[in-house]
Amino acid sequence: MMATRLLMFLCLTGHVFAKEPPDVVECLVMHLEYIHCSWNKDRTPEVNYTFYSWFPYKTPRECPSYLSENSINTGCKQPYLQTGDRFSDFNTKLVHGNDSYEKKHELKERVKFNPPTNVTVQHGLDSNLWLNWTQISYRKVESQVRYRINNKPWMKPYYPVSAGIQYYCINLPSSALYELQVRSKLDYMVGGGKESLWSDWSEPVFWGSKNSSTDSSMSVWTPVLYGLGAFILILLVMMLLHHERIRIVFIPVVPKPSPKLHIVEDWFQFPNGLKESFKYNERPCPVREYCHVPESDSESSDCSTCSDTTDQTDCSVSIPVNKSDLPTSCSSSTSTVSLEEEKQVSV
């Protein structure tokens, strides 16, 4: 009876220690603004613990703001100091009476950001869909985008976005309903790794209107059909050229007229044999005309103009003239000339 009363007294005064140690302390750096530590993951502690924390070579400090549940301390929220050792080891200690529990934490693996804000989507002038958002310390943050069409399951795998970039482009979207979200985490170049924590997904944004799946699929296949048609056309032209169904003839440009004399055949590209045929090398043939001289001596001088004599060569040609075409006076001149020649011969 006395033992029971003593136990009750100790419980009321808070001098009974927990029969089991508290849960392991877990700490998160929330949005690079404060550190959230808790020790009630599996159960609520039986007693109130005092929480201390410190960075290396710093003095331990008690928690400035406790988180409680049913008047029992279950966590601590403290500012995240903007110091050079912000990603150094972080030490915590729970104290109750003579009992204490210490733990060392690597905060660079325990950074969690708030969901991205100012998430917008718009259809650009390049016919692509552009998603934009805002995130704190974006140069240290990598992101991930997901979207789905017409309320279907989310497209996987999710699309990564490198640190320093706060936009994503979907090429040639179809005329369907798009739902997009984005989340972020600390970039591995800064200290994050595979164990880094992703933020929650942002609020969804929408673009387009819900259409039938047939229309959506046809819109996606449109550029493919265009490309296939162009390929078939090029292939057909190549086949026609190969079988000489189509010939391409290049016509030379005719030069502009100039004051200088040009050889006509130089304008065109003739074969050598054909070009030589344009060169002529023939001897000229003189032509001689005879006309009968009339017997009248008085008209001999006029009749002499009726004859035209050129060089006497072997290729000379005589063209007789009909008597009917000449006047009668020319005949007498001819006889006169012949009599004179006979006298000279007789002499």
Short mmCIF file of C-alpha atoms in Angstrom, two decimals:
data_model
loop_
_atom_site.label_atom_id
_atom_site.label_comp_id
_atom_site.label_asym_id
_atom_site.label_seq_id
_atom_site.Cartn_x
_atom_site.Cartn_y
_atom_site.Cartn_z
CA MET A 1 0.00 0.00 0.00
CA MET A 2 2.80 2.38 0.86
CA ALA A 3 4.69 1.46 -2.33
CA THR A 4 1.67 2.25 -4.48
CA ARG A 5 1.23 5.65 -2.86
CA LEU A 6 4.92 6.43 -3.34
CA LEU A 7 4.73 5.56 -7.03
CA MET A 8 1.71 7.77 -7.50
CA PHE A 9 3.47 10.63 -5.73
CA LEU A 10 6.52 10.33 -7.94
CA CYS A 11 4.38 10.26 -11.08
CA LEU A 12 2.54 13.41 -10.05
CA THR A 13 5.75 15.27 -9.32
CA GLY A 14 7.36 14.18 -12.58
CA HIS A 15 10.25 12.25 -11.02
CA VAL A 16 9.52 8.99 -12.82
CA PHE A 17 11.85 8.48 -15.77
CA ALA A 18 10.70 6.91 -18.98
CA LYS A 19 11.00 3.21 -18.99
CA GLU A 20 12.07 3.31 -22.67
CA PRO A 21 14.40 5.77 -24.41
CA PRO A 22 12.73 8.26 -26.79
CA ASP A 23 12.54 7.68 -30.52
CA VAL A 24 15.57 8.55 -32.58
CA VAL A 25 15.73 12.31 -33.17
CA GLU A 26 15.18 13.27 -36.81
CA CYS A 27 16.01 16.70 -38.13
CA LEU A 28 15.12 18.43 -41.42
CA VAL A 29 16.29 21.72 -42.83
CA MET A 30 13.03 23.24 -44.05
CA HIS A 31 13.40 25.50 -47.07
CA LEU A 32 16.81 26.72 -45.81
CA GLU A 33 14.94 28.78 -43.21
CA TYR A 34 14.73 26.69 -40.03
CA ILE A 35 15.61 23.27 -38.62
CA HIS A 36 12.76 21.03 -37.60
CA CYS A 37 13.66 18.21 -35.19
CA SER A 38 11.22 15.67 -33.74
CA TRP A 39 11.39 12.58 -31.49
CA ASN A 40 7.86 11.19 -31.69
CA LYS A 41 7.95 9.22 -34.92
CA ASP A 42 6.52 6.00 -33.45
CA ARG A 43 5.04 7.09 -30.13
CA THR A 44 4.61 10.07 -27.84
CA PRO A 45 7.32 10.33 -25.13
CA GLU A 46 6.26 9.65 -21.59
CA VAL A 47 8.13 12.65 -20.17
CA ASN A 48 9.18 16.10 -21.31
CA TYR A 49 12.72 16.21 -22.60
CA THR A 50 14.94 19.25 -22.85
CA PHE A 51 16.43 19.63 -26.30
CA TYR A 52 19.92 20.99 -27.03
CA SER A 53 21.69 21.44 -30.36
CA TRP A 54 24.93 22.87 -31.72
CA PHE A 55 27.25 22.95 -34.71
CA PRO A 56 30.91 21.90 -34.35
CA TYR A 57 32.92 24.17 -32.09
CA LYS A 58 29.77 25.97 -30.98
CA THR A 59 28.14 26.18 -27.57
CA PRO A 60 25.05 23.95 -27.11
CA ARG A 61 21.82 25.93 -27.13
CA GLU A 62 18.42 24.95 -25.82
CA CYS A 63 15.48 24.86 -28.20
CA PRO A 64 13.87 28.32 -28.57
CA SER A 65 10.47 26.96 -29.67
CA TYR A 66 9.13 23.52 -28.68
CA LEU A 67 6.47 21.57 -30.55
CA SER A 68 4.18 19.75 -28.16
CA GLU A 69 1.41 17.17 -28.18
CA ASN A 70 -0.86 16.74 -25.13
CA SER A 71 1.49 18.99 -23.15
CA ILE A 72 4.44 16.71 -23.97
CA ASN A 73 7.37 18.11 -25.96
CA THR A 74 7.65 16.23 -29.23
CA GLY A 75 9.84 18.48 -31.36
CA CYS A 76 11.80 21.68 -31.78
CA LYS A 77 11.87 24.45 -34.34
CA GLN A 78 14.92 26.71 -34.46
CA PRO A 79 16.30 29.19 -36.99
CA TYR A 80 18.73 27.94 -39.58
CA LEU A 81 21.68 30.30 -39.26
CA GLN A 82 23.19 31.65 -42.46
CA THR A 83 26.75 30.64 -41.65
CA GLY A 84 29.55 28.96 -43.54
CA ASP A 85 29.06 25.72 -41.58
CA ARG A 86 25.37 25.38 -42.43
CA PHE A 87 25.95 21.96 -44.01
CA SER A 88 28.38 20.77 -41.32
CA ASP A 89 27.52 18.06 -38.80
CA PHE A 90 24.64 19.03 -36.53
CA ASN A 91 24.58 17.64 -32.99
CA THR A 92 21.45 17.12 -30.87
CA LYS A 93 20.91 16.04 -27.26
CA LEU A 94 17.79 15.09 -25.29
CA VAL A 95 18.10 15.50 -21.52
CA HIS A 96 15.77 14.41 -18.73
CA GLY A 97 17.24 14.28 -15.27
CA ASN A 98 20.34 12.15 -15.40
CA ASP A 99 19.40 10.60 -18.73
CA SER A 100 20.63 12.07 -22.01
CA TYR A 101 20.62 10.93 -25.64
CA GLU A 102 22.97 12.42 -28.23
CA LYS A 103 23.03 12.10 -32.04
CA LYS A 104 25.01 13.55 -34.94
CA HIS A 105 23.18 14.58 -38.15
CA GLU A 106 24.38 15.35 -41.71
CA LEU A 107 22.09 18.18 -42.70
CA LYS A 108 23.10 18.30 -46.36
CA GLU A 109 21.20 15.05 -46.84
CA ARG A 110 18.21 16.35 -44.90
CA VAL A 111 17.22 19.52 -46.77
CA LYS A 112 13.61 19.79 -47.88
CA PHE A 113 12.23 22.68 -49.87
CA ASN A 114 8.74 24.04 -50.02
CA PRO A 115 6.93 23.34 -53.28
CA PRO A 116 7.82 25.74 -56.12
CA THR A 117 5.64 28.82 -56.42
CA ASN A 118 4.41 31.04 -59.26
CA VAL A 119 3.92 28.02 -61.48
CA THR A 120 2.59 29.08 -64.89
CA VAL A 121 2.15 27.46 -68.29
CA GLN A 122 1.70 29.15 -71.65
CA HIS A 123 1.75 28.33 -75.34
CA GLY A 124 4.72 30.11 -76.93
CA LEU A 125 5.11 31.66 -80.36
CA ASP A 126 7.25 28.66 -81.34
CA SER A 127 4.20 26.37 -80.89
CA ASN A 128 5.75 24.78 -77.80
CA LEU A 129 4.36 24.59 -74.27
CA TRP A 130 6.44 26.43 -71.66
CA LEU A 131 6.25 25.75 -67.91
CA ASN A 132 7.81 28.32 -65.54
CA TRP A 133 8.17 28.44 -61.74
CA THR A 134 10.05 30.10 -58.89
CA GLN A 135 12.21 28.43 -56.22
CA ILE A 136 14.49 29.78 -53.49
CA SER A 137 18.25 29.56 -54.17
CA TYR A 138 17.48 28.24 -57.63
CA ARG A 139 21.19 27.95 -58.50
CA LYS A 140 21.50 25.26 -55.81
CA VAL A 141 18.27 23.48 -56.64
CA GLU A 142 17.46 20.86 -59.26
CA SER A 143 13.88 20.21 -60.26
CA GLN A 144 11.63 17.56 -61.72
CA VAL A 145 8.57 17.98 -63.93
CA ARG A 146 5.69 15.64 -64.52
CA TYR A 147 2.57 15.96 -66.66
CA ARG A 148 -0.34 13.95 -67.92
CA ILE A 149 -2.81 14.26 -70.79
CA ASN A 150 -6.59 14.06 -70.47
CA ASN A 151 -6.38 12.86 -66.83
CA LYS A 152 -4.46 9.74 -67.82
CA PRO A 153 -1.65 8.36 -65.58
CA TRP A 154 1.39 10.59 -65.14
CA MET A 155 4.02 10.27 -67.85
CA LYS A 156 7.10 8.43 -66.54
CA PRO A 157 9.96 8.74 -65.97
CA TYR A 158 9.69 12.27 -64.64
CA TYR A 159 11.62 14.92 -66.56
CA PRO A 160 14.75 16.30 -64.80
CA VAL A 161 15.69 19.98 -64.89
CA SER A 162 19.25 21.04 -64.02
CA ALA A 163 20.15 23.53 -61.30
CA GLY A 164 19.86 27.16 -62.32
CA ILE A 165 16.94 26.52 -64.69
CA GLN A 166 13.35 27.29 -63.77
CA TYR A 167 11.49 26.39 -66.95
CA TYR A 168 10.61 23.35 -69.02
CA CYS A 169 9.47 22.98 -72.65
CA ILE A 170 7.07 20.43 -74.14
CA ASN A 171 7.57 20.29 -77.92
CA LEU A 172 4.54 20.55 -80.21
CA PRO A 173 1.79 19.73 -77.73
CA SER A 174 -1.42 18.21 -79.03
CA SER A 175 -4.81 19.84 -78.63
CA ALA A 176 -5.59 18.01 -75.40
CA LEU A 177 -5.83 18.81 -71.69
CA TYR A 178 -2.38 19.05 -70.06
CA GLU A 179 -1.86 18.94 -66.29
CA LEU A 180 1.63 19.84 -65.05
CA GLN A 181 3.46 19.88 -61.70
CA VAL A 182 7.02 20.49 -60.53
CA ARG A 183 9.09 19.70 -57.43
CA SER A 184 12.64 20.51 -56.25
CA LYS A 185 15.54 19.29 -54.16
CA LEU A 186 19.11 20.30 -53.26
CA ASP A 187 21.50 19.81 -56.18
CA TYR A 188 24.14 17.11 -55.78
CA MET A 189 26.88 19.60 -56.75
CA VAL A 190 26.10 21.55 -53.59
CA GLY A 191 25.98 18.53 -51.32
CA GLY A 192 22.77 16.76 -52.10
CA GLY A 193 22.67 13.14 -53.15
CA LYS A 194 20.38 10.24 -53.81
CA GLU A 195 19.10 10.52 -50.25
CA SER A 196 18.20 14.17 -50.67
CA LEU A 197 14.56 14.91 -50.06
CA TRP A 198 12.22 16.09 -52.77
CA SER A 199 9.79 18.83 -51.99
CA ASP A 200 6.08 18.19 -52.29
CA TRP A 201 4.61 18.62 -55.75
CA SER A 202 3.46 22.11 -56.64
CA GLU A 203 -0.14 23.01 -57.28
CA PRO A 204 -1.14 21.68 -60.72
CA VAL A 205 -1.54 24.01 -63.67
CA PHE A 206 -3.61 23.24 -66.76
CA TRP A 207 -3.50 24.04 -70.46
CA GLY A 208 -5.72 23.06 -73.37
CA SER A 209 -9.06 21.32 -73.37
CA LYS A 210 -10.09 17.71 -72.98
CA ASN A 211 -10.59 16.06 -76.36
CA SER A 212 -10.99 12.53 -77.55
CA SER A 213 -7.92 10.34 -77.58
CA THR A 214 -8.28 9.96 -81.35
CA ASP A 215 -7.81 13.67 -81.95
CA SER A 216 -4.83 13.71 -79.62
CA SER A 217 -3.12 10.80 -81.31
CA MET A 218 -3.72 12.25 -84.78
CA SER A 219 -2.17 15.56 -83.76
CA VAL A 220 0.92 13.77 -82.47
CA TRP A 221 1.30 11.80 -85.71
CA THR A 222 0.89 14.84 -87.98
CA PRO A 223 4.61 15.83 -88.12
CA VAL A 224 5.55 12.17 -88.64
CA LEU A 225 3.24 11.95 -91.66
CA TYR A 226 4.67 15.15 -93.11
CA GLY A 227 8.20 13.82 -92.80
CA LEU A 228 7.26 10.46 -94.35
CA GLY A 229 5.60 12.18 -97.32
CA ALA A 230 8.68 14.32 -97.99
CA PHE A 231 10.92 11.24 -97.85
CA ILE A 232 8.74 9.34 -100.36
CA LEU A 233 8.74 12.33 -102.74
CA ILE A 234 12.54 12.59 -102.68
CA LEU A 235 12.89 8.84 -103.23
CA LEU A 236 10.53 8.99 -106.24
CA VAL A 237 12.50 11.80 -107.88
CA MET A 238 15.77 9.89 -107.40
CA MET A 239 14.28 6.79 -109.02
CA LEU A 240 13.05 8.78 -112.04
CA LEU A 241 16.47 10.35 -112.48
CA HIS A 242 18.12 6.96 -112.26
CA HIS A 243 15.90 5.50 -115.02
CA GLU A 244 16.26 8.67 -117.18
CA ARG A 245 12.58 9.49 -116.94
CA ILE A 246 13.61 13.00 -115.98
CA ARG A 247 16.68 14.83 -117.25
CA ILE A 248 18.13 18.02 -115.92
CA VAL A 249 19.70 20.19 -118.66
CA PHE A 250 21.78 23.18 -117.70
CA ILE A 251 21.50 25.97 -120.31
CA PRO A 252 24.53 28.31 -120.44
CA VAL A 253 23.93 31.98 -119.88
CA VAL A 254 24.11 34.07 -123.09
CA PRO A 255 26.63 36.90 -122.56
CA LYS A 256 25.58 40.48 -122.82
CA PRO A 257 26.34 42.30 -126.11
CA SER A 258 29.55 44.34 -126.11
CA PRO A 259 31.30 46.63 -128.58
CA LYS A 260 33.97 43.97 -129.16
CA LEU A 261 33.32 41.33 -131.74
CA HIS A 262 32.72 37.87 -130.32
CA ILE A 263 32.85 34.59 -132.13
CA VAL A 264 29.37 33.10 -131.96
CA GLU A 265 30.52 29.52 -131.58
CA ASP A 266 32.51 30.45 -128.45
CA TRP A 267 29.23 31.12 -126.65
CA PHE A 268 28.36 27.44 -126.69
CA GLN A 269 30.18 24.35 -125.59
CA PHE A 270 30.56 22.39 -128.84
CA PRO A 271 32.62 19.21 -129.26
CA ASN A 272 36.03 19.75 -130.84
CA GLY A 273 35.05 18.00 -134.09
CA LEU A 274 31.91 20.05 -134.50
CA LYS A 275 33.70 23.27 -133.70
CA GLU A 276 36.32 22.65 -136.45
CA SER A 277 33.55 22.35 -139.02
CA PHE A 278 32.80 26.05 -138.61
CA LYS A 279 36.21 26.97 -140.08
CA TYR A 280 36.14 27.46 -143.92
CA ASN A 281 39.32 27.40 -146.06
CA GLU A 282 38.32 27.52 -149.77
CA ARG A 283 39.87 29.44 -152.66
CA PRO A 284 37.71 32.14 -154.24
CA CYS A 285 36.69 31.55 -157.89
CA PRO A 286 36.63 34.59 -160.24
CA VAL A 287 33.65 34.96 -162.54
CA ARG A 288 33.85 36.27 -166.18
CA GLU A 289 30.95 37.49 -168.25
CA TYR A 290 30.94 37.90 -172.01
CA CYS A 291 28.51 39.76 -174.19
CA HIS A 292 28.49 40.11 -177.97
CA VAL A 293 29.67 43.45 -179.37
CA PRO A 294 27.49 45.01 -182.08
CA GLU A 295 29.00 45.73 -185.53
CA SER A 296 28.56 49.48 -185.22
CA ASP A 297 31.90 51.14 -184.39
CA SER A 298 30.25 54.23 -183.04
CA GLU A 299 28.58 52.31 -180.33
CA SER A 300 31.57 50.15 -179.43
CA SER A 301 32.47 52.27 -176.48
CA ASP A 302 28.99 51.93 -174.99
CA CYS A 303 28.95 48.26 -175.65
CA SER A 304 32.27 47.73 -173.86
CA THR A 305 30.51 48.28 -170.61
CA CYS A 306 28.49 45.17 -171.24
CA SER A 307 31.48 42.95 -170.61
CA ASP A 308 33.14 42.38 -167.27
CA THR A 309 36.51 40.68 -167.28
CA THR A 310 38.32 39.44 -164.20
CA ASP A 311 41.48 37.45 -163.62
CA GLN A 312 41.96 34.55 -166.01
CA THR A 313 42.29 31.50 -163.86
CA ASP A 314 41.57 27.84 -164.30
CA CYS A 315 38.35 28.07 -162.32
CA SER A 316 36.94 30.87 -164.49
CA VAL A 317 33.38 30.48 -165.57
CA SER A 318 31.86 31.98 -168.67
CA ILE A 319 28.27 33.01 -168.56
CA PRO A 320 26.81 33.54 -172.00
CA VAL A 321 24.16 36.10 -172.47
CA ASN A 322 21.24 35.57 -174.83
CA LYS A 323 21.16 37.82 -177.87
CA SER A 324 17.58 38.63 -177.24
CA ASP A 325 18.53 40.39 -174.02
CA LEU A 326 21.01 42.73 -175.72
CA PRO A 327 20.41 45.58 -178.16
CA THR A 328 21.16 44.94 -181.87
CA SER A 329 23.88 47.56 -181.95
CA CYS A 330 26.13 45.28 -179.90
CA SER A 331 26.41 42.72 -182.74
CA SER A 332 28.19 45.13 -185.06
CA SER A 333 30.75 45.89 -182.42
CA THR A 334 31.54 42.26 -182.13
CA SER A 335 32.20 41.90 -185.85
CA THR A 336 34.42 44.96 -185.87
CA VAL A 337 36.55 43.61 -183.10
CA SER A 338 36.90 40.30 -184.88
CA LEU A 339 38.08 41.96 -188.16
CA GLU A 340 40.74 43.93 -186.35
CA GLU A 341 42.02 40.78 -184.69
CA GLU A 342 42.26 39.02 -188.10
CA LYS A 343 44.32 41.88 -189.56
CA GLN A 344 46.75 41.74 -186.63
CA VAL A 345 47.10 38.03 -187.04
CA SER A 346 47.78 38.30 -190.77
CA VAL A 347 50.45 40.90 -190.16
#
